[in-house]
C-alpha positions as protocol buffer text, in pm:
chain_id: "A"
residue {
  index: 1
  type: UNK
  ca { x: 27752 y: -3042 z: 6735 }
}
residue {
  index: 2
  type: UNK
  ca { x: 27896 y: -3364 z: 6826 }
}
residue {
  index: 3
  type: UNK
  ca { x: 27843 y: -3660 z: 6498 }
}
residue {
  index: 4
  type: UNK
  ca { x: 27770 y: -3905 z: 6711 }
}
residue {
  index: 5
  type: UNK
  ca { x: 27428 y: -3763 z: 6788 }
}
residue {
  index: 6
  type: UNK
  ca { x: 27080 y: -3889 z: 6680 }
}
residue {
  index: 7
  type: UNK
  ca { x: 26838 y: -3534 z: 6698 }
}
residue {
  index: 8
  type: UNK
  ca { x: 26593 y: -3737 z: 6579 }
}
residue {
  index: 9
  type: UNK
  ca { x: 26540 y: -3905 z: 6959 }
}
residue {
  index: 10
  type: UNK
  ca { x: 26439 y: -3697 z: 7197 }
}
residue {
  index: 11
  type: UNK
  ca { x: 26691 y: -3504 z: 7521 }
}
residue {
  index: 12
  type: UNK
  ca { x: 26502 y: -3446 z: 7858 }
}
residue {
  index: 13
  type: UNK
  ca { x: 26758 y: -3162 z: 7862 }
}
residue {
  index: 14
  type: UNK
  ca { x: 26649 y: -2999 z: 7545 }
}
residue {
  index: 15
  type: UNK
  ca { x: 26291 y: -3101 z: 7589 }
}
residue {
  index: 16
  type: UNK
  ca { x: 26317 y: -2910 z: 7919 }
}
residue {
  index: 17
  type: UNK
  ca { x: 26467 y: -2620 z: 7724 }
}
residue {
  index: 18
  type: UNK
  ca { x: 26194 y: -2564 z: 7542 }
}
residue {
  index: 19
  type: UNK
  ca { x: 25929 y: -2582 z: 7805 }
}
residue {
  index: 20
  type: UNK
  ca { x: 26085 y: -2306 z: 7979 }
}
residue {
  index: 21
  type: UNK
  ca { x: 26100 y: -2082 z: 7641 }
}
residue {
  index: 22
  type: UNK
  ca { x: 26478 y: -2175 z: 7539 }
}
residue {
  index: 23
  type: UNK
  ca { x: 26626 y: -2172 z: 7178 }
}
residue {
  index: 24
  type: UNK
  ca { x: 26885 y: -2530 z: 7245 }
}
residue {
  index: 25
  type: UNK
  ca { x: 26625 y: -2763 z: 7104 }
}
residue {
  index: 26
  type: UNK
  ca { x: 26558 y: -2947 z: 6759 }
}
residue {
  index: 27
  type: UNK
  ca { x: 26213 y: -3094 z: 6621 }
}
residue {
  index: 28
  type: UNK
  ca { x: 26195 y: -3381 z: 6820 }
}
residue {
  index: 29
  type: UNK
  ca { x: 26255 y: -3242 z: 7150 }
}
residue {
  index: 30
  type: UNK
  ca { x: 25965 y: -3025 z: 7047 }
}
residue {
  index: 31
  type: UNK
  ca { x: 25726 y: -3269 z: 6918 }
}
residue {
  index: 32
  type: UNK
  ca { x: 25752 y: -3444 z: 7272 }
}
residue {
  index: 33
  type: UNK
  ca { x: 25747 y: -3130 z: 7449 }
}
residue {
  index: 34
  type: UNK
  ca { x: 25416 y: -3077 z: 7233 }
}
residue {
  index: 35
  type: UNK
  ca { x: 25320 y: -3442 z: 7286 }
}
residue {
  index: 36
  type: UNK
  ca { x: 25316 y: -3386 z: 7679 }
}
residue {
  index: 37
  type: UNK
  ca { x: 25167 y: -3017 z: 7662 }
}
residue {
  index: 38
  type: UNK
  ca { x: 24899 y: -3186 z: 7491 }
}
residue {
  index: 39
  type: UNK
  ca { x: 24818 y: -3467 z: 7751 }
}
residue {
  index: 40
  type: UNK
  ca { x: 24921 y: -3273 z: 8060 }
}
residue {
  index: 41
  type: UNK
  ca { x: 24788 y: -2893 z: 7977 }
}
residue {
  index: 42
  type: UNK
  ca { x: 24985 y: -2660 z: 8160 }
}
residue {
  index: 43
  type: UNK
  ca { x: 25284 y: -2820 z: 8194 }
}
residue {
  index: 44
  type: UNK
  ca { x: 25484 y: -2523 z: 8132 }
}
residue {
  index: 45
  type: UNK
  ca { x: 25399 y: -2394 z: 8441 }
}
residue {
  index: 46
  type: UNK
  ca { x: 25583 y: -2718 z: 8637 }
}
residue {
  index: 47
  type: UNK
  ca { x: 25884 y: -2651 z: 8451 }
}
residue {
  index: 48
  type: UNK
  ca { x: 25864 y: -2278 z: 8527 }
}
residue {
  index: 49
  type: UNK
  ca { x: 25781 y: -2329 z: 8910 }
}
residue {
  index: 50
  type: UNK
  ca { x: 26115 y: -2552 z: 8898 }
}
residue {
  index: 51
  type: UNK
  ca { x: 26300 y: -2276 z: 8775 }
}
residue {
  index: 52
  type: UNK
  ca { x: 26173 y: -2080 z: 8984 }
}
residue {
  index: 53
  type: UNK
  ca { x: 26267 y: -2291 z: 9292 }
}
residue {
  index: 54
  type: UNK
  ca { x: 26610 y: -2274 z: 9138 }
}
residue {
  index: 55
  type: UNK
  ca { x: 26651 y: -1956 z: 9209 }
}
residue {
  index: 56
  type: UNK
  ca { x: 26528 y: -1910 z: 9506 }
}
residue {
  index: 57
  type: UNK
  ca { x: 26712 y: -2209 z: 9595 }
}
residue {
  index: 58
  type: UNK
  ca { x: 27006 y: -2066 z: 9491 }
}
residue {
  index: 59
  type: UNK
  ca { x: 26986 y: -1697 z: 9632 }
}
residue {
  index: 60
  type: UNK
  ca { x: 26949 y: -1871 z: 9984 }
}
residue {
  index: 61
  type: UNK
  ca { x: 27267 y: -2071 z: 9988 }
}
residue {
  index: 62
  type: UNK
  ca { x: 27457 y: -1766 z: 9870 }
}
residue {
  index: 63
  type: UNK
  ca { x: 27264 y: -1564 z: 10185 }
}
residue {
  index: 64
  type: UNK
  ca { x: 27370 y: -1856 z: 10412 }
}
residue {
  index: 65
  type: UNK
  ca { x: 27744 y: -1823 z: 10265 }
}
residue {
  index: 66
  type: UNK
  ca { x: 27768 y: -2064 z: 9984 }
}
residue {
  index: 67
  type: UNK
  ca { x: 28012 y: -1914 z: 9733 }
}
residue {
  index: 68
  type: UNK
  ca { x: 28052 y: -2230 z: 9502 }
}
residue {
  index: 69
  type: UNK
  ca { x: 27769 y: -2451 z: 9360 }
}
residue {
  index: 70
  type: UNK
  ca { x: 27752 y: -2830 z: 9166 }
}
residue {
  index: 71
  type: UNK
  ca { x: 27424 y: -2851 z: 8953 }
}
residue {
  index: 72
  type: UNK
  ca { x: 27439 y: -3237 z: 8854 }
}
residue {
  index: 73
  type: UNK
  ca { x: 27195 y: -3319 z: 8561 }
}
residue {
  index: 74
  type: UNK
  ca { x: 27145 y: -2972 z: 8476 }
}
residue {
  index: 75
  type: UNK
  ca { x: 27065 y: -2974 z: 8114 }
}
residue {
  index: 76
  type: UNK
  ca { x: 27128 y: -2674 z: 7889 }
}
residue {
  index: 77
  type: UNK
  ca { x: 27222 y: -2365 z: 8130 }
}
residue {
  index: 78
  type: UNK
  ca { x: 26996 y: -2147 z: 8013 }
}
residue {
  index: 79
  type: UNK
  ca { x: 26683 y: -1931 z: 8115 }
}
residue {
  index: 80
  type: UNK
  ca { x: 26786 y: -1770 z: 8444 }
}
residue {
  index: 81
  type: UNK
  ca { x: 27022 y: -2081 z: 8533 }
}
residue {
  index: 82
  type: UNK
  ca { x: 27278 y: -2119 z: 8847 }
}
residue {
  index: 83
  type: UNK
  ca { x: 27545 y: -1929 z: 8723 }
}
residue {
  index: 84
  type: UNK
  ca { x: 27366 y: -1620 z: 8660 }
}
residue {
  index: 85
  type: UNK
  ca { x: 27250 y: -1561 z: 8933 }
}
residue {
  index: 86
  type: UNK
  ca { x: 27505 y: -1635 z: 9144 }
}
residue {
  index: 87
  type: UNK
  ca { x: 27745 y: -1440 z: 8987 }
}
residue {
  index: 88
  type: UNK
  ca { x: 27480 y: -1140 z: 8971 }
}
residue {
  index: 89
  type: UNK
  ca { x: 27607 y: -1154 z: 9320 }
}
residue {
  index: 90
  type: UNK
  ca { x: 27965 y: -1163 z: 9305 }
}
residue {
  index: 91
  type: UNK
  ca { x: 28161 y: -1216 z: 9002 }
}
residue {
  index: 92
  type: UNK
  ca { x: 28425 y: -1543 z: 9143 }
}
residue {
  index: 93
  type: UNK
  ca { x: 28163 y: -1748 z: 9281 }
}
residue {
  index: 94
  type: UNK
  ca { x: 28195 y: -2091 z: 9055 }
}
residue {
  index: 95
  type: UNK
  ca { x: 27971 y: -2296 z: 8905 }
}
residue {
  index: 96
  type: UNK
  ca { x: 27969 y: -2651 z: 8772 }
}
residue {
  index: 97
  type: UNK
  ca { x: 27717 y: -2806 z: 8576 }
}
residue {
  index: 98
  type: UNK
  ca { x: 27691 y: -3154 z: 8490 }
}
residue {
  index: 99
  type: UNK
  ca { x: 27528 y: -3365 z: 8191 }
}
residue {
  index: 100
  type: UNK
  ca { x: 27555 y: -3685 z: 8014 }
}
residue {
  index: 101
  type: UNK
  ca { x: 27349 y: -3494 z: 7694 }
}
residue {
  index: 102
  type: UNK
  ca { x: 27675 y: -3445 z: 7451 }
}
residue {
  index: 103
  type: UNK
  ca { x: 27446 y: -3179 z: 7289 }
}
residue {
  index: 104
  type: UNK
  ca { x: 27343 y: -3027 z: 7607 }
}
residue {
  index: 105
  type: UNK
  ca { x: 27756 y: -3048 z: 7691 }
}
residue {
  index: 106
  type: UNK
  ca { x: 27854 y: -2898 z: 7341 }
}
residue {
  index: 107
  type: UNK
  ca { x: 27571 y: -2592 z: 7380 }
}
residue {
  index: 108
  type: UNK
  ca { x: 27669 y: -2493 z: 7698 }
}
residue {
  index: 109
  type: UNK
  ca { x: 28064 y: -2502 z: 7645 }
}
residue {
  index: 110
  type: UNK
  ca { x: 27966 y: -2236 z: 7411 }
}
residue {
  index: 111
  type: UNK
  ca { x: 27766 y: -2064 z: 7619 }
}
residue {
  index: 112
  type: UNK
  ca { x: 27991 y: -2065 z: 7881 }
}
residue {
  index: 113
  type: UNK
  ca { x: 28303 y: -1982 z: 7682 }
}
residue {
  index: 114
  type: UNK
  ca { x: 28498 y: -1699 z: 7858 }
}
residue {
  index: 115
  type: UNK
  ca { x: 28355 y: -1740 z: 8204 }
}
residue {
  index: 116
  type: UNK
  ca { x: 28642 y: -1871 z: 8367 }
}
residue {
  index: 117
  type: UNK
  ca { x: 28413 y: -1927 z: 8713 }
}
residue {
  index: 118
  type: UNK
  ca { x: 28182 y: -2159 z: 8546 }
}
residue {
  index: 119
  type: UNK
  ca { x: 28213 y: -2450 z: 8353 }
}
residue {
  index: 120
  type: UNK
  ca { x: 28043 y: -2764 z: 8236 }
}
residue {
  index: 121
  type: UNK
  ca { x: 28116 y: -3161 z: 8303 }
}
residue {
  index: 122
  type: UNK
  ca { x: 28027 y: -3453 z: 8048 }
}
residue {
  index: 123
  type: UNK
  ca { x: 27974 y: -3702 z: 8293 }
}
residue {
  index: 124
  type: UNK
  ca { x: 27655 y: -3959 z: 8423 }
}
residue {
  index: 125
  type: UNK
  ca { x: 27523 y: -3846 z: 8768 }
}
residue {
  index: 126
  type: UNK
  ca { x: 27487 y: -4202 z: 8835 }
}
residue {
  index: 127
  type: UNK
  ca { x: 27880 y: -4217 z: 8848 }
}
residue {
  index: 128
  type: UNK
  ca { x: 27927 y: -3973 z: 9127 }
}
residue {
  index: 129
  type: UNK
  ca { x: 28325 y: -4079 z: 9109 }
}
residue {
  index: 130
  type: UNK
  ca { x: 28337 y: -3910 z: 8713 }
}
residue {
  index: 131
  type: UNK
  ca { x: 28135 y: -3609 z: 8819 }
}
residue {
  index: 132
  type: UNK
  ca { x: 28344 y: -3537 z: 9127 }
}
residue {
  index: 133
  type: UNK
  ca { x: 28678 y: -3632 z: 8970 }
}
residue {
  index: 134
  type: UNK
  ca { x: 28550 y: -3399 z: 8597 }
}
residue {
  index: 135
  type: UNK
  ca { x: 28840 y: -3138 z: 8524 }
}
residue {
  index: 136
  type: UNK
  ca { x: 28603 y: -2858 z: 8586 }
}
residue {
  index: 137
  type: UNK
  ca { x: 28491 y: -3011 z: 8932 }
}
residue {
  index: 138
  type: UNK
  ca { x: 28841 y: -3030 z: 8986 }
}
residue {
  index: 139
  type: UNK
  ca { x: 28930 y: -2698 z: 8866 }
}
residue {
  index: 140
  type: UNK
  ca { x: 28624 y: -2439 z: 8992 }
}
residue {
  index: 141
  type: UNK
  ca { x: 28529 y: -2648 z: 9318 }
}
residue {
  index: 142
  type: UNK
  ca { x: 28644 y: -2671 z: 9637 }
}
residue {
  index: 143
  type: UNK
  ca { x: 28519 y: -2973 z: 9838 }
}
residue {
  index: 144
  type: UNK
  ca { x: 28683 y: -2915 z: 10166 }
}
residue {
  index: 145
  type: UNK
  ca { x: 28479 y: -2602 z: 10230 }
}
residue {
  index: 146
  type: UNK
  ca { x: 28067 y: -2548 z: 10196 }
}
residue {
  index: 147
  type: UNK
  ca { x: 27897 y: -2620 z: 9850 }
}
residue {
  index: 148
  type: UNK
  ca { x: 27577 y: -2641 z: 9692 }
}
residue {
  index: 149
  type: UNK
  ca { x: 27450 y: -2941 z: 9543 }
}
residue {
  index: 150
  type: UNK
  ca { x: 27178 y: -2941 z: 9332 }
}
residue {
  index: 151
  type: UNK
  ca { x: 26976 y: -3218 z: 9173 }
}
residue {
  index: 152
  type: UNK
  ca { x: 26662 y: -3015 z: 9032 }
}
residue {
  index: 153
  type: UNK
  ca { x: 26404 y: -3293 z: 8858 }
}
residue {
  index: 154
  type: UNK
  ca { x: 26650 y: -3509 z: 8796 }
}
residue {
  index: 155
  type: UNK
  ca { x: 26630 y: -3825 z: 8990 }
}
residue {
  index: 156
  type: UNK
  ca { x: 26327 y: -3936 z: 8868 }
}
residue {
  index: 157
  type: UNK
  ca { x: 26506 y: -4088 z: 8608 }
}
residue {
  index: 158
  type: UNK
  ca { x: 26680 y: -4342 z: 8834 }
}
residue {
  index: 159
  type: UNK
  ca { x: 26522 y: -4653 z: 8906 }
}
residue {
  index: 160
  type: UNK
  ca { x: 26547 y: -4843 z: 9226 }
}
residue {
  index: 161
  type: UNK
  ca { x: 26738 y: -5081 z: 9096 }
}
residue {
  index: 162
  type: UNK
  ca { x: 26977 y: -4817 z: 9080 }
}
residue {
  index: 163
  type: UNK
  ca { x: 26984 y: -4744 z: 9455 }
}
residue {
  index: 164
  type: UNK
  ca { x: 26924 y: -4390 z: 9479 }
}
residue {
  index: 165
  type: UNK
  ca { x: 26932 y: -4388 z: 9839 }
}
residue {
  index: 166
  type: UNK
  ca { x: 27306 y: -4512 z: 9768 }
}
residue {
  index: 167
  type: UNK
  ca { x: 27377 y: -4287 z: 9483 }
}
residue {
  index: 168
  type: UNK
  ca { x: 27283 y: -4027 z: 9696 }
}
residue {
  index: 169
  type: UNK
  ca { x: 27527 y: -4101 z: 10039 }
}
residue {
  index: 170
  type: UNK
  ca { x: 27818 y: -4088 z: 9797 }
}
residue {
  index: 171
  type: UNK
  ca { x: 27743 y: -3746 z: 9693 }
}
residue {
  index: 172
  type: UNK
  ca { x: 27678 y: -3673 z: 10053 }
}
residue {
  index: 173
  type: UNK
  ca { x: 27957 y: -3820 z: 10225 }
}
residue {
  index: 174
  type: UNK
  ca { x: 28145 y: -3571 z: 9928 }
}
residue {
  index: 175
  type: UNK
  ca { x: 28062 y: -3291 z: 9998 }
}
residue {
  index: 176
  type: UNK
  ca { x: 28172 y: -3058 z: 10332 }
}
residue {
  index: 177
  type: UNK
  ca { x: 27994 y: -2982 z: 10663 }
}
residue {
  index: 178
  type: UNK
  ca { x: 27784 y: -2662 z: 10585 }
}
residue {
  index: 179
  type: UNK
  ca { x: 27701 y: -2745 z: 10268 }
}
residue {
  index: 180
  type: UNK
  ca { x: 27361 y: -2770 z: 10089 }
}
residue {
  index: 181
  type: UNK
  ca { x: 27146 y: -2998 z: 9930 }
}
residue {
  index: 182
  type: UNK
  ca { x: 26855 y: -2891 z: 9691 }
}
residue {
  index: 183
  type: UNK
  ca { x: 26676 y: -3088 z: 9554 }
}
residue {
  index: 184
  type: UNK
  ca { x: 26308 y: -3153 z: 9329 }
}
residue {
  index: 185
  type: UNK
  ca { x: 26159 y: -3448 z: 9225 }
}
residue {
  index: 186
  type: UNK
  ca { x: 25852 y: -3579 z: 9004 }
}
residue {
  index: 187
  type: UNK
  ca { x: 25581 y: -3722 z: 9251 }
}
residue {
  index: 188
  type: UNK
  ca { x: 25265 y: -3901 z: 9187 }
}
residue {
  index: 189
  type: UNK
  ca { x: 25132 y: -3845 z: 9532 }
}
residue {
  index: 190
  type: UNK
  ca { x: 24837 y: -3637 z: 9416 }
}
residue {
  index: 191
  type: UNK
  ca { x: 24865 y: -3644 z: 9076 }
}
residue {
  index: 192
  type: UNK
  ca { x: 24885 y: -3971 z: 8912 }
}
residue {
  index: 193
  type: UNK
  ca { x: 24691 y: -3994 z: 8637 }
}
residue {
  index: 194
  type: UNK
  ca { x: 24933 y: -3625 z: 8495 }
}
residue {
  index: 195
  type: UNK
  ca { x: 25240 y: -3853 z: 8587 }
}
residue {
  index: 196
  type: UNK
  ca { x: 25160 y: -4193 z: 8426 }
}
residue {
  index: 197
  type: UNK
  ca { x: 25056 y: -3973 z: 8118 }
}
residue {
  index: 198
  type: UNK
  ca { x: 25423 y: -3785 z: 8097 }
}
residue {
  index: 199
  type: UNK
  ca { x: 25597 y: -4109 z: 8161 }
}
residue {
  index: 200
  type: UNK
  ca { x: 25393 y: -4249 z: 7919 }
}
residue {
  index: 201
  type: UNK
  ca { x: 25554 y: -4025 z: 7632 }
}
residue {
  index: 202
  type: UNK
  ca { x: 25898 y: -4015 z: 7748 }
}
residue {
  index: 203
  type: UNK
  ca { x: 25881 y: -4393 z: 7711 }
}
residue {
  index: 204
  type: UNK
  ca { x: 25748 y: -4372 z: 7398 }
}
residue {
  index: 205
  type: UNK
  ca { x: 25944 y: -4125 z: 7246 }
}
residue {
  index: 206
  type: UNK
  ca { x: 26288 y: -4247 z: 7425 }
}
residue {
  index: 207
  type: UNK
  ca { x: 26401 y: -4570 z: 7425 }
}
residue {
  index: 208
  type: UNK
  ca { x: 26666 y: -4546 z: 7748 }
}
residue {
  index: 209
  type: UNK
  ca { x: 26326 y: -4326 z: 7889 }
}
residue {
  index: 210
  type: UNK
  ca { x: 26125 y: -4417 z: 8196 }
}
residue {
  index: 211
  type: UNK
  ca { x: 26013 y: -4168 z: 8475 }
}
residue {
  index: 212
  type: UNK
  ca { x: 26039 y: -4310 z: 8856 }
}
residue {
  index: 213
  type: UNK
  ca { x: 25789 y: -4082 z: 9058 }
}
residue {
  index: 214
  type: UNK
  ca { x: 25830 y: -4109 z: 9437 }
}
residue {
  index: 215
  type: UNK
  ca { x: 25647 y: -4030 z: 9763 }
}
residue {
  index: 216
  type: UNK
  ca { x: 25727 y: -3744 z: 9976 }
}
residue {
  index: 217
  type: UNK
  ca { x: 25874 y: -4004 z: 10209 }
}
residue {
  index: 218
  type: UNK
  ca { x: 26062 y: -4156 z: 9998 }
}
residue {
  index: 219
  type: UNK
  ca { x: 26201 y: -3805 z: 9840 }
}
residue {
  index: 220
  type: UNK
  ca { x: 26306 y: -3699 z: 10205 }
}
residue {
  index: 221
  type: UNK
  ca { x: 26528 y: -4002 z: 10262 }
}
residue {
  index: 222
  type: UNK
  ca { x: 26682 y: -3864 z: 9936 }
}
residue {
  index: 223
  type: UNK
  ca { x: 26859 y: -3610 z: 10191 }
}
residue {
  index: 224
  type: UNK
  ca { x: 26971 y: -3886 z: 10405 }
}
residue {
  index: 225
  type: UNK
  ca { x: 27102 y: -3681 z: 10795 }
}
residue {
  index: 226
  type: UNK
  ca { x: 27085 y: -3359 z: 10639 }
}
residue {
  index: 227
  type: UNK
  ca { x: 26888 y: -3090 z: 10830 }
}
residue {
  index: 228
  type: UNK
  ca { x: 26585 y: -2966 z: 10644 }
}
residue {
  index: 229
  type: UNK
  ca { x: 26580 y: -2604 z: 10575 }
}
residue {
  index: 230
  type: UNK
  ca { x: 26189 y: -2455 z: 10646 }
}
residue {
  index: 231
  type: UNK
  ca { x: 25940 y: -2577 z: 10515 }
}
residue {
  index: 232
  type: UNK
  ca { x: 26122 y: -2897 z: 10432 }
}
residue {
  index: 233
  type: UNK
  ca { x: 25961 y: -3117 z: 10185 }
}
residue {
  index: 234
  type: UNK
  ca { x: 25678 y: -2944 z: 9990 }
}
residue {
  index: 235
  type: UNK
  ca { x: 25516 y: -2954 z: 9619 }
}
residue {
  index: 236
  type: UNK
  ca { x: 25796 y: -2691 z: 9455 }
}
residue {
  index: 237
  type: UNK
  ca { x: 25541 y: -2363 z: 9427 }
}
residue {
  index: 238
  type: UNK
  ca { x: 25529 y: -2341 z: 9786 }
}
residue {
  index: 239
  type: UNK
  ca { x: 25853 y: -2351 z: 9839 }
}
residue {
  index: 240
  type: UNK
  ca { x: 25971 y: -2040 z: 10024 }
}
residue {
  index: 241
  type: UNK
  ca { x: 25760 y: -1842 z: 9802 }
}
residue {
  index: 242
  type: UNK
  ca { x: 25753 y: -1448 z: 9780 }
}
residue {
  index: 243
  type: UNK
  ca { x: 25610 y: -1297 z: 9457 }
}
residue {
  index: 244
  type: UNK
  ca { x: 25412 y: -1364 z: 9197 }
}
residue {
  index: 245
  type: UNK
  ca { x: 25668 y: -1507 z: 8937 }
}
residue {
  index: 246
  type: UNK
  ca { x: 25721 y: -1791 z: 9260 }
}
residue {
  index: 247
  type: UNK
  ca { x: 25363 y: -1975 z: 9228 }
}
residue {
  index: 248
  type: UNK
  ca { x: 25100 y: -2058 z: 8957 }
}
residue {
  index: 249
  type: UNK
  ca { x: 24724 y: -2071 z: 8980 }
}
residue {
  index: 250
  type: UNK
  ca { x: 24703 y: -2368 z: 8804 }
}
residue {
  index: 251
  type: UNK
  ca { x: 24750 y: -2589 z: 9153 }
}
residue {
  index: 252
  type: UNK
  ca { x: 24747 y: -2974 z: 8963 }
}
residue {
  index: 253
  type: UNK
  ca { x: 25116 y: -2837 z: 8787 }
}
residue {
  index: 254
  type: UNK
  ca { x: 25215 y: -2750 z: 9163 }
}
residue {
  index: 255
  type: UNK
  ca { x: 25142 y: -3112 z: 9302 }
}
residue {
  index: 256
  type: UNK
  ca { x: 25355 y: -3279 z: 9006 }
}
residue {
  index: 257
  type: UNK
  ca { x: 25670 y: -3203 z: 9209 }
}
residue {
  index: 258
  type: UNK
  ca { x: 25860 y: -3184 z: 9569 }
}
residue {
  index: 259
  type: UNK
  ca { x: 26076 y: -2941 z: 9660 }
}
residue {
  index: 260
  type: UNK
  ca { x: 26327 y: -2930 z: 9947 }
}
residue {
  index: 261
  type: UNK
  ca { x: 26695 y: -2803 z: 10084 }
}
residue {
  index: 262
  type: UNK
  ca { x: 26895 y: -2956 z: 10352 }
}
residue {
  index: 263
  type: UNK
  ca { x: 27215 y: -2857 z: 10514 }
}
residue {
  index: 264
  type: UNK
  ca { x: 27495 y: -3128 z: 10617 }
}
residue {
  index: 265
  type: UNK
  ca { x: 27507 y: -3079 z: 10970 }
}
C-alpha cells in the first residue's frame, strides 16, 4: 500500500467496493458506505443496477465487434468488472482501467498481475492527455481502430466549472469511428431529496468531495454527435434489461441514475 495514503478519509472507489460486496475497503470507506445506507436505504441496489449495466454494456460492444475497452474512473476492478467478462469471451481482448485512487491503483496492479491483456493507469480522468498517453493505454490499446469507452458513475464528480461538455469532446475526438461510449450518471431528476442526502455525506466525510447531479438533458449532451444505441438515455435498470439480476423492485434506487451508449458515427 502506497505511504502516502490517509485510510482514514474516505475513496469513492473503495466506498463503491463495498456497496457492491467487495473485500478492497478499510473502516472509513465503510463507515460512509454505512453513513449513506443509512440515509438513502437501499442504496446497494443503485450500485448493483450499475454493475449490472456494466455488463450488459459491455457484452453489447463485444456483440457489435469491440475487442478492446478504456474504463476511465473505474475504481477497484472487482465484482464482475470489464475485464472479466470480456475476456470470458476471448482471451486477447484488452482492457484498461483508469484511477487517480493510489490504493485503488496499488489493489488492482495486484489483481491484475499476470494478465498481460489488462492493465491499470494512475492517472486523473480530468486530464484526458495522461490517461490516453498512460503506458498501459499505450501498450494494450489501439486508438486507430473501434474501442469502448466507459465512464460508469463517474462524472458526477466534475463540476461545471470543469467543463464536462469539454472534457468530454477530447475523449471523443480520441477515440475511432465505430467506437462506443457508455456511460451512467447520478441524476436528481426524480429523486432529489436521495441525492442532496448522498452528496451531503460525501461532502462531509471528503474534503476534495462534492456530487454534481445532472438532468437527462444535460447527461445526453455528455455524448456530444454520437448515435444513441436503443433506448438511449434511461434511469440505468431499464437499460436493455433481460433477467432478473438486470432490475430491482425498489424503483426510487432506479431513478438515482441515467444510463446510456452511443456509437461515434
Amino acid at each position: 500500500m502506497p505511504k502516502i495514503v490517509d485510510t482514514s478519509v474516505p475513496s469513492g472507489a473503495r466506498t463503491y467496493d463495498f456497496l457492491l460486496g467487495g473485500a478492497h475497503n478499510f473502516a472509513a470507506d465503510r463507515a460512509m458506505a454505512e453513513q449513506v445506507e443509512g440515509a438513502v436505504p437501499g442504496i446497494r441496489d443503485a450500485a448493483r443496477l450499475n454493475r449490472a449495466f456494466l455488463a450488459r454494456a459491455v457484452r453489447l460492444l463485444i456483440d457489435k465487434g469491440i475487442r478492446q475497452f478504456l474504463d476511465v474512473g473505474s475504481g477497484i476492478p472487482t465484482v464482475g468488472n470489464v475485464h472479466e467478462i470480456a475476456q470470458r469471451h476471448a482471451p486477447d481482448y484488452r482492457v484498461v482501467y483508469v484511477d487517480r485512487d493510489p490504493i485503488a491503483v496499488a489493489h488492482s496492479e495486484l489483481m491484475l498481475s499476470g494478465n498481460e491483456r489488462a492493465g491499470i493507469a494512475h492517472a486523473d480522468m480530468r486530464d484526458p492527455e495522461s490517461v490516453l498517453a498512460s503506458e498501459p493505454a499505450r501498450r494494450l490499446l489501439d486508438f486507430d481502430e473501434p474501442l469502448g469507452l466507459l465512464f460508469l458513475l463517474v462524472l458526477h464528480w466534475v463540476p461545471n466549472e470543469a467543463d464536462p461538455l469539454a472534457l468530454m469532446a477530447r475523449y471523443r475526438n480520441a477515440i475511432a469511428p465505430g467506437s462506443y461510449l457508455a456511460i451512467t450518471h447520478m441524476t436528481d431528476d426524480a429523486q432529489k431529496d436521495k441525492i442532496d442526502a448522498v452528496a451531503g455525506i460525501v461532502r462531509g466525510s471528503r474534503g476534495d468531495g462534492q456530487v454534481f447531479p445532472r438532468t437527462r438533458d444535460e447527461v445526453a449532451a455528455l455524448f456530444g454527435d454520437f448515435e444513441f444505441v436503443e433506448p438511449g438515455i434511461v434511469p440505468t435498470g431499464t437499460w436493455r434489461t433481460s433477467g432478473p439480476g438486470d432490475v430491482t423492485d425498489n424503483v426510487e434506487m432506479n431513478e438515482l441514475s441515467y444510463a446510456g451508449v452511443g456509437r461515434k458515427p
